[in-house]
mmCIF file of C-alpha atoms and ligand atoms in Angstrom:
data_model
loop_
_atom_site.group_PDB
_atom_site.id
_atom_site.type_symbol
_atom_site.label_atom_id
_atom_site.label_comp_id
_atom_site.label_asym_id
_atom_site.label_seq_id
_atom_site.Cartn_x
_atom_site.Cartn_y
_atom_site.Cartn_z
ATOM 1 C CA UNK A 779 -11.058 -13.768 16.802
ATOM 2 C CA UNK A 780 -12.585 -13.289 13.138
ATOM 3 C CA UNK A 781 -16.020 -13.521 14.708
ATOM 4 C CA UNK A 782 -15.159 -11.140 17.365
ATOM 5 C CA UNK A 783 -13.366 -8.380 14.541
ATOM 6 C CA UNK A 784 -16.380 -8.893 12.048
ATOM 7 C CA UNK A 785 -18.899 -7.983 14.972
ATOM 8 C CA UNK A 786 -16.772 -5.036 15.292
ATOM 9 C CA UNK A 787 -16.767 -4.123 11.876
ATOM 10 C CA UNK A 788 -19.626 -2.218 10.669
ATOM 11 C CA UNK A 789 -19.451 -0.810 7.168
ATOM 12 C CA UNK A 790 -22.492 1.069 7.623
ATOM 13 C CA UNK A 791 -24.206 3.730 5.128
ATOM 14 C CA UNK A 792 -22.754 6.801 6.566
ATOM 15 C CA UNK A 793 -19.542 4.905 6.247
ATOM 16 C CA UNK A 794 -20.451 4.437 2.368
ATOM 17 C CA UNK A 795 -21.333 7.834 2.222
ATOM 18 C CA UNK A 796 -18.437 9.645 3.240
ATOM 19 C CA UNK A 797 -16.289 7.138 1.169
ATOM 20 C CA UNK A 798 -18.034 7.832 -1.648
ATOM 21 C CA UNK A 799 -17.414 11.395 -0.813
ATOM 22 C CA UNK A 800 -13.708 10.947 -0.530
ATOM 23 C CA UNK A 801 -13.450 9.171 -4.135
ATOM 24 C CA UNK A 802 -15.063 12.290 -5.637
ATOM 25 C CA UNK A 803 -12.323 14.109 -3.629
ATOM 26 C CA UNK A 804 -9.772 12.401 -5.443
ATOM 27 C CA UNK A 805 -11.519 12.485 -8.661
ATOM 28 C CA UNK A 806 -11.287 16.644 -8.198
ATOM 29 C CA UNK A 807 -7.742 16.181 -7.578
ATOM 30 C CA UNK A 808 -6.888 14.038 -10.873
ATOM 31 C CA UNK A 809 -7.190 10.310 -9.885
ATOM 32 C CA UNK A 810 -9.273 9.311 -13.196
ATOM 33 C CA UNK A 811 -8.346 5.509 -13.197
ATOM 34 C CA UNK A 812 -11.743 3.882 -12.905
ATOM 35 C CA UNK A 813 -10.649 0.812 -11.484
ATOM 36 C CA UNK A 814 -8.634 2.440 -8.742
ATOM 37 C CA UNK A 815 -11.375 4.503 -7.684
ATOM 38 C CA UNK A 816 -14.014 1.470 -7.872
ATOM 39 C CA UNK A 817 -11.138 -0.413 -5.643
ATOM 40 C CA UNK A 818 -10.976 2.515 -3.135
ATOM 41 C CA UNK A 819 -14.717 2.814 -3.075
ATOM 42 C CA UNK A 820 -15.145 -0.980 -2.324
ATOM 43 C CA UNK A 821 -12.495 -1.244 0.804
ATOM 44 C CA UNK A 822 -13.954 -0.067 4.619
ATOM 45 C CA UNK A 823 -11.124 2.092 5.154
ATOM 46 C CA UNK A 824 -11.930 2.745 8.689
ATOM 47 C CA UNK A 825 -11.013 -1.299 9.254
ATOM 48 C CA UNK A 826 -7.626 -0.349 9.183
ATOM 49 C CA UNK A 827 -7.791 2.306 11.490
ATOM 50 C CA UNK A 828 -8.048 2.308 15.713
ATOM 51 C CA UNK A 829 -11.167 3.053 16.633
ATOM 52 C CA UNK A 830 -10.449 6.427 17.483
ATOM 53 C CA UNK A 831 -10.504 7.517 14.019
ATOM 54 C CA UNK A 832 -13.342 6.131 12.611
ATOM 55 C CA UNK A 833 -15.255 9.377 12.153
ATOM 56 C CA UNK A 834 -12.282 10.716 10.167
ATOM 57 C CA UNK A 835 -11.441 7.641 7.969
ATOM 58 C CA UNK A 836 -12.232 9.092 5.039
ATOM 59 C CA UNK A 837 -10.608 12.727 5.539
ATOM 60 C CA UNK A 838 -7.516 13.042 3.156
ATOM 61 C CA UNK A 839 -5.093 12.471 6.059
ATOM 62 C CA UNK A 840 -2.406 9.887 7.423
ATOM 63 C CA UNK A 841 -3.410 8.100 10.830
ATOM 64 C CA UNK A 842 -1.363 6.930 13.315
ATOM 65 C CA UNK A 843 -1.422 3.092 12.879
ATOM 66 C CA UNK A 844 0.934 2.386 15.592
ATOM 67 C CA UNK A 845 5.295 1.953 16.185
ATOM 68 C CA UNK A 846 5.842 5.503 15.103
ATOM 69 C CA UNK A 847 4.112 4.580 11.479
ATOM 70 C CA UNK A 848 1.697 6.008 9.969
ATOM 71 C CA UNK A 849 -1.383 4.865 7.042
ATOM 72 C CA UNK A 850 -0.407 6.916 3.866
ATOM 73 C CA UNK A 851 -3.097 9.657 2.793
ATOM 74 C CA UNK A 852 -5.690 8.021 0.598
ATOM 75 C CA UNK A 853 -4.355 10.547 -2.082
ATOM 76 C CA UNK A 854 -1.039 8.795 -2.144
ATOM 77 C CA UNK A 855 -2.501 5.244 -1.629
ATOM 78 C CA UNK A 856 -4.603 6.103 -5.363
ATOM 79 C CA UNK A 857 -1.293 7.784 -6.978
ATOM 80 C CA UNK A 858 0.361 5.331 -6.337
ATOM 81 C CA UNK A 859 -1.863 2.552 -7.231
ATOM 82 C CA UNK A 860 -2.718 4.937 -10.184
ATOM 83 C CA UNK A 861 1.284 4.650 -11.228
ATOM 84 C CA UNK A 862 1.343 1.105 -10.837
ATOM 85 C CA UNK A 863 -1.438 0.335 -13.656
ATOM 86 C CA UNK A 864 -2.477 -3.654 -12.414
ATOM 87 C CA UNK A 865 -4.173 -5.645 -14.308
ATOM 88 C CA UNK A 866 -6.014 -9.143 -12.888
ATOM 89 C CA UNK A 867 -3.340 -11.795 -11.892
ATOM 90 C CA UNK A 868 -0.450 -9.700 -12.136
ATOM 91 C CA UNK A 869 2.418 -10.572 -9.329
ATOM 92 C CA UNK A 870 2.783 -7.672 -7.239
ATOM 93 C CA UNK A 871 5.274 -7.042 -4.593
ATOM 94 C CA UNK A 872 4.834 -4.120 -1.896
ATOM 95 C CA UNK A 873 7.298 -3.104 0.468
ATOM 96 C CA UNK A 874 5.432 -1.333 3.926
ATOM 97 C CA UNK A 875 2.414 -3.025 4.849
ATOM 98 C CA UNK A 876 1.698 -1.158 7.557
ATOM 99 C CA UNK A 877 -1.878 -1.478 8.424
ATOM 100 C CA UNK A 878 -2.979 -3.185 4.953
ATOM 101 C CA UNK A 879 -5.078 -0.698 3.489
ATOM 102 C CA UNK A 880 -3.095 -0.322 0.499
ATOM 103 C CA UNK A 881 -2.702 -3.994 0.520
ATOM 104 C CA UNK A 882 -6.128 -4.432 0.097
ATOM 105 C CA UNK A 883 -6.335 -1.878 -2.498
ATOM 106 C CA UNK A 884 -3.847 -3.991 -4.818
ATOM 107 C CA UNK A 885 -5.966 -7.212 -4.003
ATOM 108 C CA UNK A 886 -9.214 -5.431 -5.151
ATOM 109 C CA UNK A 887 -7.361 -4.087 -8.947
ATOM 110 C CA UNK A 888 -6.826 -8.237 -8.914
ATOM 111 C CA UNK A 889 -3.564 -8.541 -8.544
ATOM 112 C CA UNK A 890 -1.969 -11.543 -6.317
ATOM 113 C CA UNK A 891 0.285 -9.054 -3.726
ATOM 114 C CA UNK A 892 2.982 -10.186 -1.647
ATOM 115 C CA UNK A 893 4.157 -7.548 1.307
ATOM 116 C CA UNK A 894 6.622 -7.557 3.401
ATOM 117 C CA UNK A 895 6.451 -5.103 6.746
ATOM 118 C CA UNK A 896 9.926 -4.564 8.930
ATOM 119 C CA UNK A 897 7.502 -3.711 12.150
ATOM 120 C CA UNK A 898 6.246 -7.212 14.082
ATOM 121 C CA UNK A 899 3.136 -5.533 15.401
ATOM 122 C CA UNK A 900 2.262 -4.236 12.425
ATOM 123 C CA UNK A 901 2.683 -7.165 10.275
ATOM 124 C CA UNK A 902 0.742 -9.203 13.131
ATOM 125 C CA UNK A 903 -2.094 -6.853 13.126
ATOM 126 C CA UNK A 904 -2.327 -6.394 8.761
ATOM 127 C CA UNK A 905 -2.471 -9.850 8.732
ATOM 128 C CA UNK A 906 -4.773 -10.195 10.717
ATOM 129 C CA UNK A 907 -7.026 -7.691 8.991
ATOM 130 C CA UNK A 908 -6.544 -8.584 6.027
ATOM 131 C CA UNK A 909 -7.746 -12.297 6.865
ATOM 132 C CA UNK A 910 -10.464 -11.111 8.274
ATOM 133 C CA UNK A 911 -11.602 -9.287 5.447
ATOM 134 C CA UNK A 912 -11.192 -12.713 3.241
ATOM 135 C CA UNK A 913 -8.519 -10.767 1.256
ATOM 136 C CA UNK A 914 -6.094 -13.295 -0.150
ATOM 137 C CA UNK A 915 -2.715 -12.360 -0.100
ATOM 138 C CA UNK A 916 1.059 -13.274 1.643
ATOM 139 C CA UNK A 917 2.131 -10.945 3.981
ATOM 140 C CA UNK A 918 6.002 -11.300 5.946
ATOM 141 C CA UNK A 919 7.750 -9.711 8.721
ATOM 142 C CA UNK A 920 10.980 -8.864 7.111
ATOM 143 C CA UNK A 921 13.078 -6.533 5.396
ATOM 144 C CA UNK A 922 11.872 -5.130 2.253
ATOM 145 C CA UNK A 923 15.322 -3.601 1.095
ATOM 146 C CA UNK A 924 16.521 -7.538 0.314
ATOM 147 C CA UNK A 925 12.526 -8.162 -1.877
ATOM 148 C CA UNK A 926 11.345 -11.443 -1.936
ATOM 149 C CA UNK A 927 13.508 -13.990 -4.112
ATOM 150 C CA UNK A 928 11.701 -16.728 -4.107
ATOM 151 C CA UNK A 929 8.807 -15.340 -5.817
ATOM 152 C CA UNK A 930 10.680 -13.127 -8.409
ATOM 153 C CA UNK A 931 10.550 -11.705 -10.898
ATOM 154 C CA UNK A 932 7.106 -9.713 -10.234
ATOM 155 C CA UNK A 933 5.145 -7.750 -12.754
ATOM 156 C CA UNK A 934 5.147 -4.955 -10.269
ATOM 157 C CA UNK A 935 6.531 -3.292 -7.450
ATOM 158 C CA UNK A 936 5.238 -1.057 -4.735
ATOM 159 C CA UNK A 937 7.479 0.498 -2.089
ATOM 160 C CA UNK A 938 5.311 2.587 0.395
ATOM 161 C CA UNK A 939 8.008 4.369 2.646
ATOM 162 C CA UNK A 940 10.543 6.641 1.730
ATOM 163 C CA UNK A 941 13.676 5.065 0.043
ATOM 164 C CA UNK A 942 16.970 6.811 0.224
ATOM 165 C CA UNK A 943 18.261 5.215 -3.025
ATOM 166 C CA UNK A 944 16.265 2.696 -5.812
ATOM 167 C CA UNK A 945 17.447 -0.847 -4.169
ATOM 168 C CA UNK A 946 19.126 -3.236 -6.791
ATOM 169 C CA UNK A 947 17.411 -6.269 -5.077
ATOM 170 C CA UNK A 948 13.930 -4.561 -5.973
ATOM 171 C CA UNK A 949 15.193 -3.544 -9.862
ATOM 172 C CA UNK A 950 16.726 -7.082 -9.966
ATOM 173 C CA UNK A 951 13.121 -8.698 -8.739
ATOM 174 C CA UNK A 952 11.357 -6.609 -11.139
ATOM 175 C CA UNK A 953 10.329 -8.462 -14.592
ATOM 176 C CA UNK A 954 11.154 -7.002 -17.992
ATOM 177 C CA UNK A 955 8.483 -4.921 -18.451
ATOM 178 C CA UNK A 956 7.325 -4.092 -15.046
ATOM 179 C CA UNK A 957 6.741 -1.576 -12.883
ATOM 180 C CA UNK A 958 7.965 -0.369 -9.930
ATOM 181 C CA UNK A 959 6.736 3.050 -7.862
ATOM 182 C CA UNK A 960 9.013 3.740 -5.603
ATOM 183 C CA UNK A 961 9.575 7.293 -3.120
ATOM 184 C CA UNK A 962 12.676 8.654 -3.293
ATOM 185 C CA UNK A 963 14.606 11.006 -0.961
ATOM 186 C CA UNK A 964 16.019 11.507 2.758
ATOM 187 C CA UNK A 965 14.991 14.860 3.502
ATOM 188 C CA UNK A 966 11.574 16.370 4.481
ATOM 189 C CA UNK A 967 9.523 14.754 1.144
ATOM 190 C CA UNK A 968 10.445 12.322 -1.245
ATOM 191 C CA UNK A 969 10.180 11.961 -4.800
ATOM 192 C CA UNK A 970 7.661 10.136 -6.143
ATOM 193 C CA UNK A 971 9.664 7.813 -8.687
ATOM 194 C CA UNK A 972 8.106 5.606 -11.398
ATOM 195 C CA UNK A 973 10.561 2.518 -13.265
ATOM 196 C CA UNK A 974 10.100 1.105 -16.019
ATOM 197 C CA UNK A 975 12.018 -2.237 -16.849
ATOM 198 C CA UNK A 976 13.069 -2.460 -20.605
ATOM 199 C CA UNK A 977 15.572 -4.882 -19.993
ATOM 200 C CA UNK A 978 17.577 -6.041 -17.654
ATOM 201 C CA UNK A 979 20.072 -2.962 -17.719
ATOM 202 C CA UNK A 980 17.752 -0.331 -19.034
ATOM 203 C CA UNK A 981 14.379 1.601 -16.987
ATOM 204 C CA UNK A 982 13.143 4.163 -18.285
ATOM 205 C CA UNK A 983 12.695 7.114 -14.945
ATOM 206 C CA UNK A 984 10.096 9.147 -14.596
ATOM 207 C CA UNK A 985 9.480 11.938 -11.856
ATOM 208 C CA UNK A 986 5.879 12.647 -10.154
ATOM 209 C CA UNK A 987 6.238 15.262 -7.713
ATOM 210 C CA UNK A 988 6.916 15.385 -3.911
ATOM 211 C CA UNK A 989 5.256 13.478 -1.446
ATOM 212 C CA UNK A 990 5.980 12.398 2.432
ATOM 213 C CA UNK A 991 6.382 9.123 3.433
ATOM 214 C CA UNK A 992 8.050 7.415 6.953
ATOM 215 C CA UNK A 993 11.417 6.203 6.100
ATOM 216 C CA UNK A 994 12.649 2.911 4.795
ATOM 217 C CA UNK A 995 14.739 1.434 7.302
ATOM 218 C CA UNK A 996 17.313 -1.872 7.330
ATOM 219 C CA UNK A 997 16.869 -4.765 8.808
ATOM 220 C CA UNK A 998 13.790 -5.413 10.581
ATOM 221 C CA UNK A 999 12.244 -3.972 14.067
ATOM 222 C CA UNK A 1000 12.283 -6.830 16.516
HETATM 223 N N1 LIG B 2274 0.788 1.140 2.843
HETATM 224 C C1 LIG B 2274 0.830 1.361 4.254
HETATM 225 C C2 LIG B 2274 1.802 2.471 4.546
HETATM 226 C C3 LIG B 2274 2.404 2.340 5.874
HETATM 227 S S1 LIG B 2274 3.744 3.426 6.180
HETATM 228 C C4 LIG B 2274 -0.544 1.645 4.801
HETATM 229 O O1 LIG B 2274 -1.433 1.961 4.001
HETATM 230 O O2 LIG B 2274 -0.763 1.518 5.999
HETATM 231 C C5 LIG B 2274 5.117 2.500 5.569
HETATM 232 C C6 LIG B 2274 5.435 1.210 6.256
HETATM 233 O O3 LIG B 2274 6.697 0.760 5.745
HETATM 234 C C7 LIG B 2274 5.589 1.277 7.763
HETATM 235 O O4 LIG B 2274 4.682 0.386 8.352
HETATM 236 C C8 LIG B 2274 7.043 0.847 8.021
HETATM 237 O O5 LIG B 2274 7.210 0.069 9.199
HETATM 238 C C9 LIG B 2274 7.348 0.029 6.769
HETATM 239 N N2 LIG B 2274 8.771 -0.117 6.448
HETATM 240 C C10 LIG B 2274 9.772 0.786 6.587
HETATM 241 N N3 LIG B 2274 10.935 0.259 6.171
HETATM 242 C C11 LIG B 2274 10.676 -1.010 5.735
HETATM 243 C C12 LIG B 2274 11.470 -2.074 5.203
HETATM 244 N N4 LIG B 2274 12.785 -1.964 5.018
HETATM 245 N N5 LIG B 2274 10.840 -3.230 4.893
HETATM 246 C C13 LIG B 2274 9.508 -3.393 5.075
HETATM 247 N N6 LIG B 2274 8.711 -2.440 5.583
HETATM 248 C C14 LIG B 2274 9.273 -1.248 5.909
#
């Protein structure tokens, strides 16, 4: 199966090319974090993507990847990552693995992810990719509104759907200290919400604009 998705795979130099072309794209549009922009320019985005779409990987625009879902624009993929500030070996949690590409992202800035994905065909398929691509990271088919315990607390945490309200699970798995970026809202866009964990009662909230995400949704999709 590897053998037969790496013969597939072909990161060729047009493919190169036009991702080199979209991180100048998001360089215009205020992404300045170095190693977020070396991450994005190291990851074949088009792996993530049906054939279909390989032409148009590397347009700023959100793919189908399958159940309804959809890959976030690479925009949103370096804001976010942007937001979330890694640094090597930190413990990061996402919530919304979808296809992996932002996955793969966090395992590039060096930090050790966990993700958790509510859709079975979509966790079966990231984790496959992601393998695949030698990235080294724990993936679950679950429901990201309860975290992941048994790991906590993590240094960061990444939700990558829209959330109708901040979960307490996710505040109570943050660290003191940490992170979390999370989208915020029912309606049309949400919010894009940044936490900051000074202690175990008190983050400090800041606000980043509108953005649109699929929605976060209980329990997970059999
Ligand atoms: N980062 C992903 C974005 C995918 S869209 C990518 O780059 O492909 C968001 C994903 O969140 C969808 O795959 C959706 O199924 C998932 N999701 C929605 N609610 C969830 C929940 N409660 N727990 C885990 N995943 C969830």
């Amino acid at each position: 199966m590897v053998l037969y998705f790496r013969k597939m795979m072909q990161d060729s130099y047009k493919h190169k090319g036009m991702r080199q072309k979209m991180v100048a794209m998001l360089r215009g549009k205020g992404i300045l974090d170095e190693s977020v922009l070396s991450a994005i320019n190291t990851v074949p985005r088009h792996y993530f993507l049906d054939k279909t779409f390989v032409e148009v990987a590397y347009e700023n625009r959100a793919f189908p990847i399958g159940v309804g879902q959809t890959i976030s624009h690479p925009y949103t993929v370096a804001y976010q990552s942007q937001l979330l500030d890694i640094k090597k070996g930190e413990l990061v949690l996402e919530i919304g693995t979808g296809c992996g590409y932002q996955t793969s992202v966090l395992c590039e800035l060096g930090a050790k992810v966990h993700s958790i994905e509510r859709q079975k065909e979509l966790f079966v398929k990231a984790k496959r990719t992601l393998s695949a691509m030698n990235y080294r990271v724990r993936t679950y088919f679950g429901d990201g509104y309860k975290g992941l315990p048994a790991f906590a607390p993590f240094d960061k945490i990444l939700v990558t759907c829209g959330a109708p309200f901040i979960p307490d699970d996710l505040r109570n798995q943050l660290k003191i200290g940490g992170t979390m970026v999370i989208p915020v809202g029912t309606g049309e866009s949400q919010e894009m919400t940044s936490l900051f964990k000074e202690s175990e009662d008190n983050f400090v909230v800041n606000r980043h604009g509108d953005f649109k995400f699929v929605p976060m949704l209980e329990k997970k999709a059999t």
